[in-house]
Tab-separated table of C-alpha atoms in Angstrom:
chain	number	residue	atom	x	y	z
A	188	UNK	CA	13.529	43.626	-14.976
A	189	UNK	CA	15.727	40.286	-15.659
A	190	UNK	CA	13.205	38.694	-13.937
A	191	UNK	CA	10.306	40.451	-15.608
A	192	UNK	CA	11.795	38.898	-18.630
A	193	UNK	CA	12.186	35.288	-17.347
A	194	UNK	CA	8.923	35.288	-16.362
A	195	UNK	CA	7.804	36.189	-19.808
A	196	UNK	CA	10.051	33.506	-21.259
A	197	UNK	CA	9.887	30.170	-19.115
A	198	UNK	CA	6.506	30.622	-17.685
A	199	UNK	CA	7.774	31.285	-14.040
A	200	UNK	CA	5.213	32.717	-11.879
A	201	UNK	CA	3.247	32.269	-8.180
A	202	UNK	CA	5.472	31.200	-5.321
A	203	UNK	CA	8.509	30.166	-7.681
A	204	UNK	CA	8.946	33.618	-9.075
A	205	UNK	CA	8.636	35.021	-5.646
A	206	UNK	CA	11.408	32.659	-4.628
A	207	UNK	CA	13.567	33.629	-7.281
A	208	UNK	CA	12.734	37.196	-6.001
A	209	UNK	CA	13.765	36.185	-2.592
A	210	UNK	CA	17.689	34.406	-3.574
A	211	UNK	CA	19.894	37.336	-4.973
A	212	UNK	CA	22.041	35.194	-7.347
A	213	UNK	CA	24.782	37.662	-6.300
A	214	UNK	CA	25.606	35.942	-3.007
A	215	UNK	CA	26.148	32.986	-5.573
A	216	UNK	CA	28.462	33.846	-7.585
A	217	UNK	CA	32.350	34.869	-7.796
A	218	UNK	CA	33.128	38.091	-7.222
A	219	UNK	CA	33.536	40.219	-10.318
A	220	UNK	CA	31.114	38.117	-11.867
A	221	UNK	CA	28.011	39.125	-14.264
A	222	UNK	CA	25.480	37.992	-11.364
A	223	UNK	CA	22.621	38.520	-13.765
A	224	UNK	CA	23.065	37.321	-17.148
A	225	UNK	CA	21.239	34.806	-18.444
A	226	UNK	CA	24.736	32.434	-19.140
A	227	UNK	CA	25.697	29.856	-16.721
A	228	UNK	CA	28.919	31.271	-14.186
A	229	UNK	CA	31.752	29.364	-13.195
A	230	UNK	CA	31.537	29.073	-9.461
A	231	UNK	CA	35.034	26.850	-9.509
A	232	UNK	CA	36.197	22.991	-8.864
A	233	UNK	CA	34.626	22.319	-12.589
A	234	UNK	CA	31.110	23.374	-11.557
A	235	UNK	CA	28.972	26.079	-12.722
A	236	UNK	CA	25.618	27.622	-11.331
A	237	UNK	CA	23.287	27.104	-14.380
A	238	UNK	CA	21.956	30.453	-16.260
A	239	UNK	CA	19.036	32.127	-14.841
A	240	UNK	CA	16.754	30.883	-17.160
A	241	UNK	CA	17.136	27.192	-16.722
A	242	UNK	CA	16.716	27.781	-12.945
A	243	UNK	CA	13.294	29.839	-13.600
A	244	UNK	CA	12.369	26.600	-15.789
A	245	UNK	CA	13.115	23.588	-13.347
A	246	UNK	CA	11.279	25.470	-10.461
A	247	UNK	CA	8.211	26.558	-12.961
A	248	UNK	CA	8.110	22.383	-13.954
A	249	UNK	CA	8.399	21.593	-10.046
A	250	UNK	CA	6.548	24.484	-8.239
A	251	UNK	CA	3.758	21.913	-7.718
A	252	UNK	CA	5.625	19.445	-6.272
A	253	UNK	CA	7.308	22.237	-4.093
A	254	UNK	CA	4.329	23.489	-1.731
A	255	UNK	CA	4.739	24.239	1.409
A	256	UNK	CA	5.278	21.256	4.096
A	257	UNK	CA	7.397	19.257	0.842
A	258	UNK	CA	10.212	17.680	0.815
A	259	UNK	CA	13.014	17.978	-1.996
A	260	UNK	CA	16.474	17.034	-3.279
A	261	UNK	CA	19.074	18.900	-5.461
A	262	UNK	CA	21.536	16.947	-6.449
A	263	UNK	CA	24.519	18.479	-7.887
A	264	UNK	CA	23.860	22.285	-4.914
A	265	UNK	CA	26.451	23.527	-6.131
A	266	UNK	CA	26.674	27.521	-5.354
A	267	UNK	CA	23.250	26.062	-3.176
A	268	UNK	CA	21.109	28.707	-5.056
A	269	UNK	CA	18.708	26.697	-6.097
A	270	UNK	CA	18.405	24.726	-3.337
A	271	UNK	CA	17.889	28.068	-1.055
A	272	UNK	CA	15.058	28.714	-3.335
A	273	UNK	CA	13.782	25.165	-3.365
A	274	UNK	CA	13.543	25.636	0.802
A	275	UNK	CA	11.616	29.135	0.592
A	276	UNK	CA	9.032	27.222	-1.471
A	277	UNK	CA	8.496	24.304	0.891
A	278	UNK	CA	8.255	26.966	3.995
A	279	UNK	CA	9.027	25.738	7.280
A	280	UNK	CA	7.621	22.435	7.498
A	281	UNK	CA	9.376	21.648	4.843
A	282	UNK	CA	12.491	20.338	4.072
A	283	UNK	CA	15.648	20.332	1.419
A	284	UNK	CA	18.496	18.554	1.099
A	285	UNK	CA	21.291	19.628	-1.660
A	286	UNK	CA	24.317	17.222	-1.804
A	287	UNK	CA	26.980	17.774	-4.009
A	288	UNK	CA	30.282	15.627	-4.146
A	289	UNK	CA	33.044	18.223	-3.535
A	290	UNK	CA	33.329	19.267	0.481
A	291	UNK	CA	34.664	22.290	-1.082
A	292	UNK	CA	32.277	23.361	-3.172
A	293	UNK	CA	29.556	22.593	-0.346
A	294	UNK	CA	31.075	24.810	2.149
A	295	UNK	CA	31.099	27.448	-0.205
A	296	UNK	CA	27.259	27.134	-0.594
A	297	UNK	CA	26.617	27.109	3.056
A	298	UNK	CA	28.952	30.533	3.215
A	299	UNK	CA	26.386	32.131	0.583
A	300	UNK	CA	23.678	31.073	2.277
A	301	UNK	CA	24.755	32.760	4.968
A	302	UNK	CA	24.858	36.095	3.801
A	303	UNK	CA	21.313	36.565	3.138
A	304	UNK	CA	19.152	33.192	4.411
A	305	UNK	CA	21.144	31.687	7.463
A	306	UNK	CA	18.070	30.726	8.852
A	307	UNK	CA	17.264	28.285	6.099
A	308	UNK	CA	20.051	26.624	7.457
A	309	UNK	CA	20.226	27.236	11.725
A	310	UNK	CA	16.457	26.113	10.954
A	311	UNK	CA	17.299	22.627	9.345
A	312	UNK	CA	15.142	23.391	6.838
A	313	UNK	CA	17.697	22.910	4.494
A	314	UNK	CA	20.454	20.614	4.552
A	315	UNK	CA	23.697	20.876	2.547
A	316	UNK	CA	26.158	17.805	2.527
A	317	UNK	CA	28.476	16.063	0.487
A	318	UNK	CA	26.930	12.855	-1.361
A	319	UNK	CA	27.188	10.795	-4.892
A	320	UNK	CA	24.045	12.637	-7.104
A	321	UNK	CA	23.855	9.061	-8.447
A	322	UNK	CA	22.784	7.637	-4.689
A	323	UNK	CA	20.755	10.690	-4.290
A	324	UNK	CA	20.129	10.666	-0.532
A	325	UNK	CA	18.167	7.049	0.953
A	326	UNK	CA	17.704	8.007	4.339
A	327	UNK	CA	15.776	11.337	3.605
A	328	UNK	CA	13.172	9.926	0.727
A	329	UNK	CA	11.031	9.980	-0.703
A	330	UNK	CA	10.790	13.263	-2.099
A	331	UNK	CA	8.291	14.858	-3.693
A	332	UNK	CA	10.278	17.378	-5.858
A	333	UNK	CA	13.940	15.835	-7.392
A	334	UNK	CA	16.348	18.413	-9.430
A	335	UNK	CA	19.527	17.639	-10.429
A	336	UNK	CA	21.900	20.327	-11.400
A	337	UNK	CA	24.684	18.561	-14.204
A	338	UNK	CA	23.877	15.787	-16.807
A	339	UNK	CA	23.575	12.207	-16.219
A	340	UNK	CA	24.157	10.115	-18.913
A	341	UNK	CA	21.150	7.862	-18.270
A	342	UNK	CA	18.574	8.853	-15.489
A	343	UNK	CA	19.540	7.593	-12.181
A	344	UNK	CA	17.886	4.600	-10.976
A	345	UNK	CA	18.510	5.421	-7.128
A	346	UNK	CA	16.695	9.185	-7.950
A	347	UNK	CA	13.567	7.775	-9.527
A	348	UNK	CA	12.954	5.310	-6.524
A	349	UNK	CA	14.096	8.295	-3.984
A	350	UNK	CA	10.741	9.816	-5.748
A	351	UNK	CA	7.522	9.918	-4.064
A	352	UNK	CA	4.350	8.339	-5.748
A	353	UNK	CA	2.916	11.570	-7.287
A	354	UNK	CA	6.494	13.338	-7.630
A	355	UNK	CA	8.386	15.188	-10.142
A	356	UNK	CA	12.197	14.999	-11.310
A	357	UNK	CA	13.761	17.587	-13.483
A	358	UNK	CA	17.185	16.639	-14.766
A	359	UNK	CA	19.481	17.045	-18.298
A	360	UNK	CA	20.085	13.852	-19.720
A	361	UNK	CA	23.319	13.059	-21.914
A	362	UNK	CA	26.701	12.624	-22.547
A	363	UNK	CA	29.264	15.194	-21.659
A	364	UNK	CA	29.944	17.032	-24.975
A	365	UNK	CA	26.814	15.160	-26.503
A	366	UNK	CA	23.577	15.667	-27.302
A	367	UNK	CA	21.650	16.422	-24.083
A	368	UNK	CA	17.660	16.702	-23.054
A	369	UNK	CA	16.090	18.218	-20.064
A	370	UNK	CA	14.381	16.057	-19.229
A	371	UNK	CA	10.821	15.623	-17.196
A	372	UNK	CA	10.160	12.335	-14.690
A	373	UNK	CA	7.192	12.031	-13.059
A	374	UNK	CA	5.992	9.132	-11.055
A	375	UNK	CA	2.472	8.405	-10.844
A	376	UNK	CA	0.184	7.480	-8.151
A	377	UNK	CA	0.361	3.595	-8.810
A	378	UNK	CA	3.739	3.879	-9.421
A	379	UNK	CA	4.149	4.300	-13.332
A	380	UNK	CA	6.979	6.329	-14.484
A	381	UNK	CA	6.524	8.343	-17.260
A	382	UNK	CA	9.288	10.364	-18.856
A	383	UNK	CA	9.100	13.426	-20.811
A	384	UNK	CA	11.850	15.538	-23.149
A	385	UNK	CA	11.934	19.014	-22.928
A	386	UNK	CA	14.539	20.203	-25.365
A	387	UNK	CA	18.034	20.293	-25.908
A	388	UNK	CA	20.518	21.708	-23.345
A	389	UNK	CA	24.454	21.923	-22.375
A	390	UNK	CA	25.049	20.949	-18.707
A	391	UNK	CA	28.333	19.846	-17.066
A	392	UNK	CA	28.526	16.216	-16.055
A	393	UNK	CA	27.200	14.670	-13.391
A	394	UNK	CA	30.197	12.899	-11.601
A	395	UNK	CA	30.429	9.719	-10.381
A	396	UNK	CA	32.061	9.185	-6.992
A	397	UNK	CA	34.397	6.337	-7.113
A	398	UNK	CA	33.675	3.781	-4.585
């Protein structure tokens, strides 16, 4: 029914829905924790996995860009919900990395992966590693499909080149505390980069990783 309802809302349908279907947020969160209400859930370390309907919205925006045989990066994995979702999307000739910049917080996500979608990972289909979400992730671009889970203050130059000529980026954009977009960046065929605001949002920040 929660899903019924975010599908309703954010315009989530097709293969992203099913995804969503497919990824009980459960195995994502604490335990004790409201698994399904729509409010983001403090997953520890400072992070949270964002509320259920800002997940339905950033696949909805990239669910073309997500087809199977895609490739895909998730910066800020976190819990590694939406990444697992990201790799049921691209199927198995596909391919997802999350990265996140806490070793802790990324072997949690590969433990709640396990409980329901080990394959994703004993496949390689998708990938979860420590790394700076301001670097993104060179040696696996481009991709086709960029989110990015906490706010930057600017966008990223290192994400928008990781982007693939016809590829989408969905991040929130803004200062910790401030006023922050979500924010749409799609670069075109010859290369053009257009950008697009989507509303107002709260995220946590996206760290930077001292050198």
């Amino acid at each position: 029914a929660a899903l019924d309802r975010l599908a309703q809302t954010t315009g989530v349908h097709g293969a992203a829905l099913e995804a969503l279907r497919a990824v009980d947020r459960a195995d994502f969160v604490p335990e004790g924790a409201d698994a399904y209400a729509d409010t983001p859930q403090r997953i520890g370390h400072a992070a949270t996995i964002s509320a259920p309907h800002m997940h339905a919205t950033a696949l909805h925006l990239l669910s073309g860009h997500l087809r199977p045989g895609c490739s895909a990066l998730d910066v800020g994995s976190g819990s590694g919900y939406l990444s697992a979702a990201m790799a049921l999307m691209v199927g198995s000739n596909g391919h997802v990395v999350g990265i996140d910049y806490l070793e802790p917080l990324v072997a949690m996500s590969r433990r709640n992966l396990t409980k329901s979608h080990p394959d994703l990972l004993d496949s390689g289909r998708l990938r979860l590693e420590v790394g700076d979400g301001w670097k993104g992730s060179p040696k696996d671009a481009p991709f086709d499909a960029i989110h990015v889970g906490a706010a930057a203050v600017d966008i990223p130059p290192a994400l928008v080149q990781q982007l693939r000529e016809g590829g989408r980026m969905v991040l929130p954009v803004g200062p910790a505390g401030g006023d922050q977009s979500f924010v749409q960046v799609d670069k075109h065929e010859d290369g053009r980069v257009s950008i697009t605001k989507l509303g107002s949002v709260v995220y946590v920040p996206l760290v930077r990783v001292p050198a």
